[in-house]
XYZ file of C-alpha atoms in Angstrom:
648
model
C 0.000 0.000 0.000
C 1.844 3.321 -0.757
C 2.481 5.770 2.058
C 1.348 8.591 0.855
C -2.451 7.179 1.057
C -1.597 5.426 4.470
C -0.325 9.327 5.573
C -3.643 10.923 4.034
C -5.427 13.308 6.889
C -8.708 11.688 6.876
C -7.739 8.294 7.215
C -5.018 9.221 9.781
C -7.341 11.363 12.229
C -9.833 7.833 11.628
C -7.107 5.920 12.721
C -6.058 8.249 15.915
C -10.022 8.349 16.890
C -10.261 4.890 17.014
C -6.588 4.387 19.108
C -8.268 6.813 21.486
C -11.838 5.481 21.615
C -9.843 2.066 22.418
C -7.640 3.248 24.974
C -10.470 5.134 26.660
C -12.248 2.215 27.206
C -9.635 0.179 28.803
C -9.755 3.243 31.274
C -10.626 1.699 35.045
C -14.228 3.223 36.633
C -11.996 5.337 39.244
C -10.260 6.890 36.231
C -7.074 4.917 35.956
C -5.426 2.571 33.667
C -3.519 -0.516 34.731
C -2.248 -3.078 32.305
C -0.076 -6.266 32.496
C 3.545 -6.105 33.116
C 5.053 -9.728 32.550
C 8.373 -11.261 32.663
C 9.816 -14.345 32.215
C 9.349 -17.973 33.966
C 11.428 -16.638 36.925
C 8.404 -15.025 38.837
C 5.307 -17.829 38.068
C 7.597 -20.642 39.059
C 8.822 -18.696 41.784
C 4.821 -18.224 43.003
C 4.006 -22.061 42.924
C 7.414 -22.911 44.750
C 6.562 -20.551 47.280
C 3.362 -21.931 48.025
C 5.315 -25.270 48.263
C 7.763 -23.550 50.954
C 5.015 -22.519 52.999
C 2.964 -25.633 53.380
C 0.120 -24.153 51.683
C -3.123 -25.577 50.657
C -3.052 -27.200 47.629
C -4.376 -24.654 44.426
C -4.646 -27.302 41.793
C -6.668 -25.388 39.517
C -3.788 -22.178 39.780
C -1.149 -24.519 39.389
C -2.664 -25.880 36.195
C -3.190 -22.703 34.860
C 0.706 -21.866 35.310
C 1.965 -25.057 34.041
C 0.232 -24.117 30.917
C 1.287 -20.575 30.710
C 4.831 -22.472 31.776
C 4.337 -24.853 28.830
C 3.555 -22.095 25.966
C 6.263 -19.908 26.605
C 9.535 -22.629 26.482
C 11.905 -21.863 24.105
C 12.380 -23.584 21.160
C 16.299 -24.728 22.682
C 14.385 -26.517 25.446
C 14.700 -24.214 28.177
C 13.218 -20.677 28.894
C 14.648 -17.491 28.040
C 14.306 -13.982 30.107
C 12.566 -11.928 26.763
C 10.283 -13.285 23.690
C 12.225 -15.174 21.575
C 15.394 -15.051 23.687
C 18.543 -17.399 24.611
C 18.300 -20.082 26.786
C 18.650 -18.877 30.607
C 19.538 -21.459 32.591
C 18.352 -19.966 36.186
C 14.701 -19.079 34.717
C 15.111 -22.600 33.408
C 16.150 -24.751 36.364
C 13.170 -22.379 38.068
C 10.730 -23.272 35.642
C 11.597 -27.146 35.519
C 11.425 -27.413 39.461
C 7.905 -25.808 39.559
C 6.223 -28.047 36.295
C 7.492 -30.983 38.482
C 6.327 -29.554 41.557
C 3.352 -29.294 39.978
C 2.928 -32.750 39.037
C 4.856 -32.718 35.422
C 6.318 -36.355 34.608
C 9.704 -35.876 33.434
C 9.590 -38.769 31.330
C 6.989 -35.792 29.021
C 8.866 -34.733 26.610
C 8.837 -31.011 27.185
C 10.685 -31.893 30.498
C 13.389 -34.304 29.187
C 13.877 -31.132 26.396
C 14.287 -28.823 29.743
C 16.271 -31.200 31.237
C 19.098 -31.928 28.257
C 19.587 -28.037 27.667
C 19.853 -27.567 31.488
C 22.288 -30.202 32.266
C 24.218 -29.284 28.492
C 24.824 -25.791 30.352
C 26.404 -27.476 33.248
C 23.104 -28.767 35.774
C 21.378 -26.543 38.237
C 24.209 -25.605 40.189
C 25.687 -23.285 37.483
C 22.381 -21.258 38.327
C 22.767 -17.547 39.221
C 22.847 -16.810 43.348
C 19.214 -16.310 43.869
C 18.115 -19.235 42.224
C 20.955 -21.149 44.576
C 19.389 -19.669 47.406
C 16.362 -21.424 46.283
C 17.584 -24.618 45.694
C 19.287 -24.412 49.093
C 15.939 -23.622 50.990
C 14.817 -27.242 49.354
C 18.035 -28.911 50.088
C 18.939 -29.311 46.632
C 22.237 -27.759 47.197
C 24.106 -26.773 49.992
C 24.564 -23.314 51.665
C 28.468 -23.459 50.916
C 27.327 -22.756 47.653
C 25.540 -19.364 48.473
C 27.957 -16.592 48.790
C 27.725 -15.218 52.252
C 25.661 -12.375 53.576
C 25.904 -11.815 57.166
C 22.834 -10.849 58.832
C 24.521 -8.651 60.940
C 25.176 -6.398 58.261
C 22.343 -4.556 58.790
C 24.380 -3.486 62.104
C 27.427 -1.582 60.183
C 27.588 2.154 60.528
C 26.448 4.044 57.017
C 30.272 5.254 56.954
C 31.132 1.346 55.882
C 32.252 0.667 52.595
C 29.597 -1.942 52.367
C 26.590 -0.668 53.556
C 22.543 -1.196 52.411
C 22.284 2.443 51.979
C 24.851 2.358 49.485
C 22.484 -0.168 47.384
C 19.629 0.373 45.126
C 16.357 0.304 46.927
C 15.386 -3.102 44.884
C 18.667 -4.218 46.248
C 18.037 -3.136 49.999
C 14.082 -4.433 50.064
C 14.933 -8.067 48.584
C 18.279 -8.445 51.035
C 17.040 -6.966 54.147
C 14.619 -10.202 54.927
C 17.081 -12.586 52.980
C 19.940 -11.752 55.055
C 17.163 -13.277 57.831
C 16.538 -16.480 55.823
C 20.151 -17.070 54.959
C 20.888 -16.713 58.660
C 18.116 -18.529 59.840
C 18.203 -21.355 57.026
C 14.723 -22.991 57.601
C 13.696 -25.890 55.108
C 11.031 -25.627 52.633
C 7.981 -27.777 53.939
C 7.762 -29.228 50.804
C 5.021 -31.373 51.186
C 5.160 -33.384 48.002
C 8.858 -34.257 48.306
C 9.395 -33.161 45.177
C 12.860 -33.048 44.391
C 15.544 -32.117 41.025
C 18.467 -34.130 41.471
C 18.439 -35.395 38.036
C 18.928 -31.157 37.542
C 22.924 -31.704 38.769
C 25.916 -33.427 36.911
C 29.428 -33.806 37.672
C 30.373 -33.679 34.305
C 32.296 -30.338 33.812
C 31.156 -28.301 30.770
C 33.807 -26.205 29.393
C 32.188 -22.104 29.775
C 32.656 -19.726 27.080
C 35.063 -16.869 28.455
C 33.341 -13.457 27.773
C 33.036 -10.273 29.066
C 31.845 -9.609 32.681
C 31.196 -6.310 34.666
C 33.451 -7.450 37.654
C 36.597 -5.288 37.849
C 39.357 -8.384 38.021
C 40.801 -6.326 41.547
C 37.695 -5.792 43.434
C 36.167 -9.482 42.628
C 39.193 -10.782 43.869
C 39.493 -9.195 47.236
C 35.526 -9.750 47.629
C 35.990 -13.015 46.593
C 38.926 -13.490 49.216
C 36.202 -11.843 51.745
C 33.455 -14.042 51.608
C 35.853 -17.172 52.033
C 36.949 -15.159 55.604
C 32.863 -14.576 56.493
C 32.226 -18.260 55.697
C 35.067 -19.648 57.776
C 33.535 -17.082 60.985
C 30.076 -16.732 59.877
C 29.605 -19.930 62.905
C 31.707 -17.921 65.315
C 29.074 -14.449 65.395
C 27.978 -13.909 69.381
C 23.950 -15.325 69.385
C 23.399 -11.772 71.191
C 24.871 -10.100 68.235
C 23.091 -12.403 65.570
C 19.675 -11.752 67.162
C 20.220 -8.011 67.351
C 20.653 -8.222 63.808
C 18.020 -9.900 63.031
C 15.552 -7.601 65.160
C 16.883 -4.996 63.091
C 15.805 -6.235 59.978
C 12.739 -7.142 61.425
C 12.268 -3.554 62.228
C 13.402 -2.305 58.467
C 10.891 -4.969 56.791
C 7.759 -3.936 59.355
C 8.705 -0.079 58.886
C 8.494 -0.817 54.823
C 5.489 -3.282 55.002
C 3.480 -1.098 52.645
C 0.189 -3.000 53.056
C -1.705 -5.372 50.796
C 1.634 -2.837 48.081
C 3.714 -5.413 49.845
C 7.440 -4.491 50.817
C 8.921 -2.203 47.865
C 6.002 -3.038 45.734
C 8.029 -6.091 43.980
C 7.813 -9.470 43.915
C 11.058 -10.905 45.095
C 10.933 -8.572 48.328
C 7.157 -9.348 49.040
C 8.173 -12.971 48.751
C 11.199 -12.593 51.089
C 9.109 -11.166 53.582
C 6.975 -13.844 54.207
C 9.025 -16.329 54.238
C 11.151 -14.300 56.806
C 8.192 -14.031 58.976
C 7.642 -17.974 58.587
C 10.879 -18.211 59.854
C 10.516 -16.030 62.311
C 7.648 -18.283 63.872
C 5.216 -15.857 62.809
C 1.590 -18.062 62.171
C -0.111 -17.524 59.001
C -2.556 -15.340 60.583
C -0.380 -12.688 62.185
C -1.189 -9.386 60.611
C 1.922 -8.998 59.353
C 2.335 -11.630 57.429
C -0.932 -12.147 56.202
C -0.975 -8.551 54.861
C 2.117 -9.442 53.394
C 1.207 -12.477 51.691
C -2.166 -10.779 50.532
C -0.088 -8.528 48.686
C 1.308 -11.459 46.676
C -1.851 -13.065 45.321
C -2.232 -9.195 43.690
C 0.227 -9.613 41.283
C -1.789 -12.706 40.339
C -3.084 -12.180 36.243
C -5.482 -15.236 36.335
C -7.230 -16.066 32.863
C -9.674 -18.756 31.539
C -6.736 -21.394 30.889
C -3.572 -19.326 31.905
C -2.290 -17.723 34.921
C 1.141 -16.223 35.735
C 2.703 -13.663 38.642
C 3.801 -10.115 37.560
C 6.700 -8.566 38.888
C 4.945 -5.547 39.975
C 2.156 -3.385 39.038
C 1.980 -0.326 37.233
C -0.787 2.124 37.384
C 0.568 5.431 37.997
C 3.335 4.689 34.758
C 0.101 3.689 33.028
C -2.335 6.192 33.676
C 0.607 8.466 33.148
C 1.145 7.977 29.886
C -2.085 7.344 28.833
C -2.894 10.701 29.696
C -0.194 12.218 27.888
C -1.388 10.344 24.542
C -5.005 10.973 25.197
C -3.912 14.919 25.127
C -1.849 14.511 22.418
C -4.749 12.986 20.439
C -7.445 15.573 21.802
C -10.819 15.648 21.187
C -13.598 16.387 24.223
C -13.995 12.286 24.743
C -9.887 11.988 25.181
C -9.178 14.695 27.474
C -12.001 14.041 29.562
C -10.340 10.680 30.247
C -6.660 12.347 30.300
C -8.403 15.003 32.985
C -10.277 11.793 35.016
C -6.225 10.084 35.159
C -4.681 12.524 36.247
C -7.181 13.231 39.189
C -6.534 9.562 39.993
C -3.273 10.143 40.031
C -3.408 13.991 42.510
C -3.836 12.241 45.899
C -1.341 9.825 44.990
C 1.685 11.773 45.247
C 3.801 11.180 48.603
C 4.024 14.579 50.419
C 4.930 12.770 53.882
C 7.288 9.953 54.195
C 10.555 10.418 54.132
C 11.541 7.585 52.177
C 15.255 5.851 52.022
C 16.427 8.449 49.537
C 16.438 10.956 52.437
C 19.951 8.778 53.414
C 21.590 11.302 51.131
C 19.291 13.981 50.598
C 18.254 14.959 54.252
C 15.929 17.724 54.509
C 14.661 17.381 50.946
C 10.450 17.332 51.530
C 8.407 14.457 49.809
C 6.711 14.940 46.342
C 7.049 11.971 44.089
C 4.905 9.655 42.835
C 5.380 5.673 42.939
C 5.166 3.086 39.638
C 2.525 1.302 41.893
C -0.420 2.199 43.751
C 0.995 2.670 47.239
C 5.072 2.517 47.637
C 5.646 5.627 50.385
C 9.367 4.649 51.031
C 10.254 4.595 47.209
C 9.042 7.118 45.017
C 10.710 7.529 41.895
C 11.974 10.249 39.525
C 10.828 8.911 36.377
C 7.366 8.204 37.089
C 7.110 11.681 38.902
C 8.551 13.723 35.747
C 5.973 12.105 33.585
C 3.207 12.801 35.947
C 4.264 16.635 36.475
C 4.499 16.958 32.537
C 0.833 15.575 32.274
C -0.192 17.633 35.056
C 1.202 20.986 33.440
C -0.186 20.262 30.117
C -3.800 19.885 31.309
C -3.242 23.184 33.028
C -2.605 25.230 29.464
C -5.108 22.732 27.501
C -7.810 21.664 29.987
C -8.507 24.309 31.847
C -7.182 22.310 34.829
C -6.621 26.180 36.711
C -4.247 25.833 39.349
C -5.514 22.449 40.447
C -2.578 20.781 40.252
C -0.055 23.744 41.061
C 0.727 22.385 44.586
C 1.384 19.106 43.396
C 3.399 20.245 40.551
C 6.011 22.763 43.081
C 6.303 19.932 45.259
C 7.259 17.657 43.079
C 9.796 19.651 41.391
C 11.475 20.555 44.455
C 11.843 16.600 45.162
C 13.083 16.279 41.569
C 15.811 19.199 42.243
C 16.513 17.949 45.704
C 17.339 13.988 44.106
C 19.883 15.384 41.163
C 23.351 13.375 41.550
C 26.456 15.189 41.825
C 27.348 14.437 38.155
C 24.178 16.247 37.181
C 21.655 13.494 36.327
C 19.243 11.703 37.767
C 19.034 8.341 38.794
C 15.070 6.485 39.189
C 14.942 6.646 43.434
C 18.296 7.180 45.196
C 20.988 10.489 44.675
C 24.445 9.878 44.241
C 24.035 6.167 44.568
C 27.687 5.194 42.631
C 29.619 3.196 44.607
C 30.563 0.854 42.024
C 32.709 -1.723 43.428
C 29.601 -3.444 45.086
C 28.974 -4.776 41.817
C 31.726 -7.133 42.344
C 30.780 -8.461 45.837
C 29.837 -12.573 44.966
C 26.044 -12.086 46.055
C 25.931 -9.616 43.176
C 26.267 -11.745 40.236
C 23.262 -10.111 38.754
C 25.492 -6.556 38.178
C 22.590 -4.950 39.585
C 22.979 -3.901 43.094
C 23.369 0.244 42.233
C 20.779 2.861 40.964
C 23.237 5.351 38.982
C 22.423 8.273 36.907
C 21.102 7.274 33.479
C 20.035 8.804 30.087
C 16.568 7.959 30.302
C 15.700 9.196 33.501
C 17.926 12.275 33.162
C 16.146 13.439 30.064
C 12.712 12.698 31.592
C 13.871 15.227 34.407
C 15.448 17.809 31.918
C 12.431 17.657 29.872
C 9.784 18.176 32.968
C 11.814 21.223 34.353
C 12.055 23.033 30.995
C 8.480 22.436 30.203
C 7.927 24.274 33.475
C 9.699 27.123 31.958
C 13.388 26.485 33.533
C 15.993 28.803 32.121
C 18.478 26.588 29.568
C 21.174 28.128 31.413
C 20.041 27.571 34.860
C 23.001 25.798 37.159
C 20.989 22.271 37.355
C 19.619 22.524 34.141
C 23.795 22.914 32.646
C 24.488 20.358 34.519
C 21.775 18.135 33.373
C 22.222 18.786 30.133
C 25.940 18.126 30.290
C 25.415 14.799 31.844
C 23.091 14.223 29.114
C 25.546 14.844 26.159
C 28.426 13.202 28.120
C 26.544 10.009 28.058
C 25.980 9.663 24.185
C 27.403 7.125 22.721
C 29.663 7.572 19.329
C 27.238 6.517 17.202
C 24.637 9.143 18.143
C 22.587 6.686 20.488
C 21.904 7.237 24.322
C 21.670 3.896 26.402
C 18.097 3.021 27.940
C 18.539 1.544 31.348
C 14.706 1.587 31.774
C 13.617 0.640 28.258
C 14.722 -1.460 25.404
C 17.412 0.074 24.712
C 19.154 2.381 22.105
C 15.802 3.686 20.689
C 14.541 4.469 24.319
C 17.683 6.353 25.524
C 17.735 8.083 22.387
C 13.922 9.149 22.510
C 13.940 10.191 25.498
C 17.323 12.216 25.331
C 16.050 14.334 22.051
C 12.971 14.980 23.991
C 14.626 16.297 26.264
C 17.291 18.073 24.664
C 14.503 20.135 22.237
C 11.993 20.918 25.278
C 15.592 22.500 26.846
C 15.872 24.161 23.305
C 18.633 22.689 21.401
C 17.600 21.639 17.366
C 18.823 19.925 15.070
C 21.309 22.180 14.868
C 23.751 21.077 17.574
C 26.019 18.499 17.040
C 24.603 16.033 19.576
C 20.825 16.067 17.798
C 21.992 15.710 14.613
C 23.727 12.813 15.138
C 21.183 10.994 17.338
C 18.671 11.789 14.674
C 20.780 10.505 12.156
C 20.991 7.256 13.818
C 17.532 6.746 14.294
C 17.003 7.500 10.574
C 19.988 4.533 9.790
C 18.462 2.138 11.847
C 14.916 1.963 10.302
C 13.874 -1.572 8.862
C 12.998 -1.725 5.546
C 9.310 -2.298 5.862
C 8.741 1.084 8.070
C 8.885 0.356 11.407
C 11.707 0.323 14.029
C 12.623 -2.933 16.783
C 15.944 -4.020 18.714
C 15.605 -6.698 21.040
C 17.378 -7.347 24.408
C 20.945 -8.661 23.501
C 21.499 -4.991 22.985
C 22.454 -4.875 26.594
C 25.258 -7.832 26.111
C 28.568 -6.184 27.573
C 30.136 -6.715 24.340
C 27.635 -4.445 22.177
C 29.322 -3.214 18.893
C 26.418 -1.509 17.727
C 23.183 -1.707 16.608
C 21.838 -5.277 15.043
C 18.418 -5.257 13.491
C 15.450 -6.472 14.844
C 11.782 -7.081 13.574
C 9.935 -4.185 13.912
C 6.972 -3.406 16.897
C 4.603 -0.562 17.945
C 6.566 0.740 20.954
C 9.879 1.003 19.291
C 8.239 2.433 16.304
C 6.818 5.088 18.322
C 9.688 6.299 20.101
C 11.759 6.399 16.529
C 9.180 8.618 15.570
C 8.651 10.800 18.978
C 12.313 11.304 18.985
C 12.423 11.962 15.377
C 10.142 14.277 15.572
C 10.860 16.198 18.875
C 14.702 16.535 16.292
C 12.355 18.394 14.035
C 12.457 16.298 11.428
C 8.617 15.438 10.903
C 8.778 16.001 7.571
C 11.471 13.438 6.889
C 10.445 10.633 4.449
C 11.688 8.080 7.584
C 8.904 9.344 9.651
C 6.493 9.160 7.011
C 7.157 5.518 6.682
C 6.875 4.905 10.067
C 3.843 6.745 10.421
C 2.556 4.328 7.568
C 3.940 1.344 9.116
C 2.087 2.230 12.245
C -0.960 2.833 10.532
C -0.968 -0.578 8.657
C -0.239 -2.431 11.784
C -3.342 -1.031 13.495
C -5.998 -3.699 14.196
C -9.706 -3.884 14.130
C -9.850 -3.012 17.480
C -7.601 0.124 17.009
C -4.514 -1.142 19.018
C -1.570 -2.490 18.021
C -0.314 -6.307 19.286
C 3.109 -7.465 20.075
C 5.180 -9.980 22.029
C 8.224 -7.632 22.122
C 10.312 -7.264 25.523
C 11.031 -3.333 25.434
C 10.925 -3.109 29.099
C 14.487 -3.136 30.940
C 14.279 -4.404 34.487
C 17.869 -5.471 35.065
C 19.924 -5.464 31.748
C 21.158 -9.093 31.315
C 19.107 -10.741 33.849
C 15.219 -9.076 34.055
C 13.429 -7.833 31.415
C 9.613 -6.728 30.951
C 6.624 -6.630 28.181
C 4.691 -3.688 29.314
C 1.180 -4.854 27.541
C 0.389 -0.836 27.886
C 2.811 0.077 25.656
C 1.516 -0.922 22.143
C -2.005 0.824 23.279
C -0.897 4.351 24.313
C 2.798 4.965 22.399
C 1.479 4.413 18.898
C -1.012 6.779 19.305
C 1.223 9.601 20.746
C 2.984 9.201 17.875
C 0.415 9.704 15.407
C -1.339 12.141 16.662
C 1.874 14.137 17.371
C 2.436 14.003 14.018
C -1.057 15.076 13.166
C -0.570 18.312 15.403
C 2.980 18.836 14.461
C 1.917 19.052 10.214
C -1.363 21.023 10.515
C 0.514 23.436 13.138
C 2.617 26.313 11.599
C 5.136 25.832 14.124
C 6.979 22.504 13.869
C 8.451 22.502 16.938
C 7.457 20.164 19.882
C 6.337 22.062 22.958
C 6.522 19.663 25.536
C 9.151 17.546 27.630
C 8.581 13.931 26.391
C-alpha cells in the first residue's frame, strides 16, 4: 500500500479516533489505567514454589493454569529465556523445571526431558545464578556453601562502611534486608510433596565460554577473598549479636510493610518477607504476614486457561502515559479521560514519608509519585517527571486552573533535591555510585546500584524546561551536560529503563529540544541521524534485548513493533524532522499495523528491568505509544510551528 495514502489526513485522524476510543475504554471506573507487566518464567515458578515452601493448601486449579502458561512460553532450545524469543537462561530454566514438576509434570513428558538436556548441556542446576541457589538451598537441593555469604549482621554496620545497604539500590536493599534473615536462619522448605531435582545436577564439567563480565578483576578478587573469611567465621558471630541483627531487619521490613503494596512493591521482596516471617515463627494469621502475603496473590493475572505472577504493578506509569497520549490525540472524549487520570493520580503523590532516599538527601520534603499504587518509602523520579508533565499540560489545555499547582512545586522541588552530583538523575536514590559493590559474589546479577542514566535524566530535563526552567540555569547545565556526556559515538543514548538504544535516544532528544537545542547542535543531529539509519525496511523500528550484552558493537536489526516504532518517531520528531520521508514511513507502518480493534499487538520485551538478567513486556505500551505518535504528528503538520512544545 503506498504511504502517501496510508499518511492521508482523513484516514489518519480515523485511525487516531479509534486508538483513542480504544484506549479510553480500557480506562478503570476510578479513572485509571492498569495493564499487564510480565516477565519471564522466573516469577510464576517462583509463586508455585513458594506456596510449596510454605505448606500451603493445595491450588490445583492455579497450578494448572501456570503449568500451561509455563508450557507455551519454552523456548524452542528446550529451556526458557528472560525476553520473547530469547537465549536459553539457565536460572529461569532450572526455576521453571522445578515448579512443572512440583506441579505434578512427569519428566519422562517430553517437554521436560527437552528442559532437562539443555539444562544439564549448560552445566546442571548448580551453574544457576545466586538467587536461584538460594532457592535450591531452601529445598536442600544444594548446599549453603554454595551461596555466597551475607551476614545478617550487616544490617548493624555504621552508614560510613564501605559496604553498607544504603549504598544499594532500593530493589537491592528491600529483597536483602529479609534474605539476610533467611540465609541466617536457614529454615527448610515444607515441601510437602517431596518433590525433588536431582536429576537437575551433573558432575560432568562443561567447558564455559570466556566473555566479558562487569566485575573489575581487583575488586572481585578481594571480595571473593572476603566471603571465604565470612564463611570460615560466619559460625563464630555472638547469638546476642546475631539476634540483634536480626531484630533490626525485622524492624526495616515492618517499617516498609506497605500494606496489601507489599514491601517495595516487587515481587522478590514481598516474597522474602513472608518467608522471613515464617521463619521467624510468625503463624499464618499474624497481621503482618498475612498482609504481606495478601499482597502477593495481587500480582496474580489469572485467565480462563492461563495464569502467571507479575513482577509488579503499574498504574501510575500507566495512567501516566495514557494521559499524555489521550492529550496529544485531543478531542472532548480523550481529554475528559486524560483530565479523570490525572485526578486519579493527585492524591497519589507522597508529600509525607521520608523515604530511604532521604539517606543522602536529608531535609529534601516528599513529592514523588510511585510506579505502583501505594510505595511511600520509594518514590521515583521517572514516574514523577511524567506525571508533572501531564499535570502541566492539562493546566494550558484543559482548563485544569491551578488544580494541580501544589502538586506540581512539590514535586519539582523533590526532583531538584534527588539530582546526583554528576548532574543526572538516577530512578529513586541520589548519588548512589559506589561501584565496586557490583563485584561483591552475592551480586552476580550486576545490579545492586541505581546510577544516573540517560533515560531518567532526560525525563527530568524535559519536565523542568516544560515548566519554563531557564536553559542556562546551574541544574539545568548540569543536566544537560550529563546528558551529552553520556551519548554514545554513534549518536545513540543507552536506555537503562527501556529497550534500549531507541529508548535512551527518545527520550534524550525529547529532552534536549523541550531544553531548546535543534537539530542544529552536534549532539541532535547525530542521534537523529541514527535513528534514521536504523529503520527496517518495511517502516517500522525494533531491537531486542541482547542490545544490553557487555560486548555491544552496535546496533543489530530487529523485527519491527509498535513501541519502538513510536519512540523512533517521537524522537524523530521532537529533532524536528517530521517532515522526513523516515517518519512518514513509520507513520505508515504504524498505521498498517493497526488492528480492528484500534490497538496495536506485540510480544516484544522493550521493558528493561535489570539489563542481562530481568526484562519486561509492558502490555500498555503498544495501546498508548502508537497513538502519541500519530497524533503528534497530526498536530505537528497542521501546526505552523513545527516545533514540539513539551518535555517527552
Amino acid at each position: 500500500m503506498n504511504d502517501l495514502i496510508l499518511t492521508d489526513a482523513a484516514g489518519l485522524e480515523g485511525d487516531i479516533v479509534r486508538a483513542a476510543a480504544a484506549l479510553r475504554q480500557l480506562q478503570r471506573s476510578d479513572g485509571h489505567w492498569v495493564f499487564e507487566l510480565e516477565a519471564d518464567a522466573t516469577i510464576p515458578a517462583e509463586y508455585v514454589l513458594l506456596r510449596h515452601y510454605l505448606g500451603e493448601p493445595d491450588d490445583l486449579g492455579l497450578e494448572r493454569k501456570i503449568g500451561v502458561y509455563l508450557r507455551r512460553i519454552q523456548g524452542e532450545h528446550g529451556g526458557w529465556p528472560l525476553f520473547h524469543g530469547g537465549a536459553f537462561d539457565i536460572s529461569a530454566s532450572v526455576k521453571a523445571y522445578f515448579c512443572l514438576k512440583m506441579i505434578g509434570d512427569d519428566p519422562a513428558a517430553p517437554h521436560m526431558v527437552r528442559a532437562r538436556e539443555a539444562i544439564l548441556a549448560h552445566g546442571g542446576a548448580a551453574e544457576a545464578n545466586v538467587f536461584t541457589r538460594i532457592l535450591l538451598a531452601q529445598f536442600g537441593e544444594l548446599s549453603w556453601r554454595r551461596v555466597p555469604t551475607m551476614p545478617v549482621e550487616l544490617i548493624l554496620l555504621p552508614r560510613w562502611f564501605p559496604i553498607h545497604l544504603s549504598r544499594m539500590s532500593y530493589w537491592a536493599r528491600t529483597v536483602i534486608v529479609p534474605l539476610l534473615v533467611l540465609a541466617a536462619l536457614r529454615r527448610r522448605a515444607r515441601n510437602p510433596r517431596g518433590v525433588r531435582i536431582r536429576e537437575l545436577f551433573t558432575t560432568r564439567r562443561v567447558k564455559k565460554k570466556r566473555g566479558p563480565t562487569h566485575r573489575h578483576r581487583g575488586w572481585a578478587l578481594f571480595f571473593n577473598g572476603l566471603d571465604v573469611a565470612l564463611t570460615a567465621v560466619e559460625p563464630l558471630w555472638p547469638e546476642p549479636l546475631r539476634r540483634r541483627a536480626i531484630e533490626r531487619c525485622l524492624a526495616f521490613v515492618t517499617e516498609r510493610l506497605n500494606g496489601e503494596d507489599g514491601l517495595g512493591a516487587i515481587y522478590p521482596a514481598m516474597a522474602n518477607s513472608v518467608m522471613m516471617f515464617d521463619a521467624l515463627g510468625y503463624p499464618a494469621d499474624h497481621p503482618d504476614r498475612a498482609t504481606a502475603r495478601r499482597s502477593i496473590e495481587k500480582l496474580l493475572v489469572i485467565r480462563e486457561h492461563e495464569a502467571y505472577c507479575q513482577p509488579c504493578v503499574s498504574p501510575v506509569w500507566d495512567t501516566a502515559l495514557a494521559a499524555h497520549a489521550l492529550m496529544e490525540a485531543g478531542g472532548v472524549e480523550a481529554d475528559t479521560a486524560a483530565r479523570r487520570g490525572l485526578d486519579w493520580l493527585a492524591p497519589l503523590q507522597e508529600l509525607e514519608v521520608e523515604g530511604d532516599w532521604a539517606e543522602r538527601r536529608p531535609g529534601v520534603r516528599p513529592g514523588g509519585w510511585a510506579f505502583q499504587y501505594r510505595n511511600a518509602h520509594y518514590p521515583d523520579l521517572d514516574d514523577t517527571a511524567v506525571v508533572v508533565m501531564a499535570m502541566d499540560r492539562a493546566r494550558r489545555e484543559l482548563g485544569a486552573g491551578t488544580t494541580f499547582d501544589r502538586a506540581i512545586d512539590r514535586a519539582v522541588e523533590w526532583t531538584a533535591g534527588l539530582q546526583s552530583g554528576n548532574g543526572g538523575w538516577a530512578a529513586f536514590d541520589a548519588d548512589n555510585v559506589d561501584h565496586y559493590l557490583n563485584n561483591i559474589p552475592f551480586a552476580d546479577h550486576g545490579a545492586l546500584l541505581d546510577p544516573p542514566t540517560s533515560d531518567v535524566t532526560a525525563r527530568c530535563i524535559g519536565m523542568l524546561a516544560q515548566l519554563g526552567e531557564a536553559p542556562g540555569s546551574p541544574r539545568m547545565r548540569a543536566a544537560v551536560d550529563f546528558l551529552e556526556r553520556e551519548q554514545m559515538a554513534d549518536g545513540s543514548w543507552y536506555g537503562r529503563w527501556g529497550v534500549n538504544y531507541v529508548y535512551g535516544t527518545w527520550s534524550a532528544l525529547c529532552a534536549l529540544n523541550a531544553a531548546g537545542l535543534d537539530a542544529t547542535r552536534p549532539s541532535v543531529r547525530k542521534a537523529a541521524d541514527w535513528l534514521i539509519s536504523i529503520q527496517n525496511e518495511d517502516g517500522g523500528w525494533g531491537e531486542d534485548c541482547t542490545s544490553y550484552r557487555l560486548d555491544y558493537r552496535g546496533y543489530e536489526p530487529a523485527p519491527s513493533n509498535a513501541s519502538q516504532t513510536a519512540w523512533a518517531l517521537l524522537g524523530l520528531m521532537a529533532a524536528g524532522e517530521v517532515d522526513h520521508p523516515a517518519v512518514t514511513r513509520g507513520i505508515a507502518w504504524l498505521r498498517r499495523t493497526q488492528d480492528e480493534s484500534g490497538l496495536w499487538q506485540q510480544e516484544a520485551y522493550v521493558g528493561g528491568g535489570f539489563p542481562r538478567v530481568f526484562y519486561l513486556r509492558y502490555h500498555g505500551y503498544p495501546k498508548f505509544f502508537p497513538l502519541w505518535a500519530l497524533a503528534r504528528y497530526r498536530n505537528l503538520r497542521r501546526a505552523n510551528d513545527r516545533r514540539v512544545a513539551y518535555g517527552m
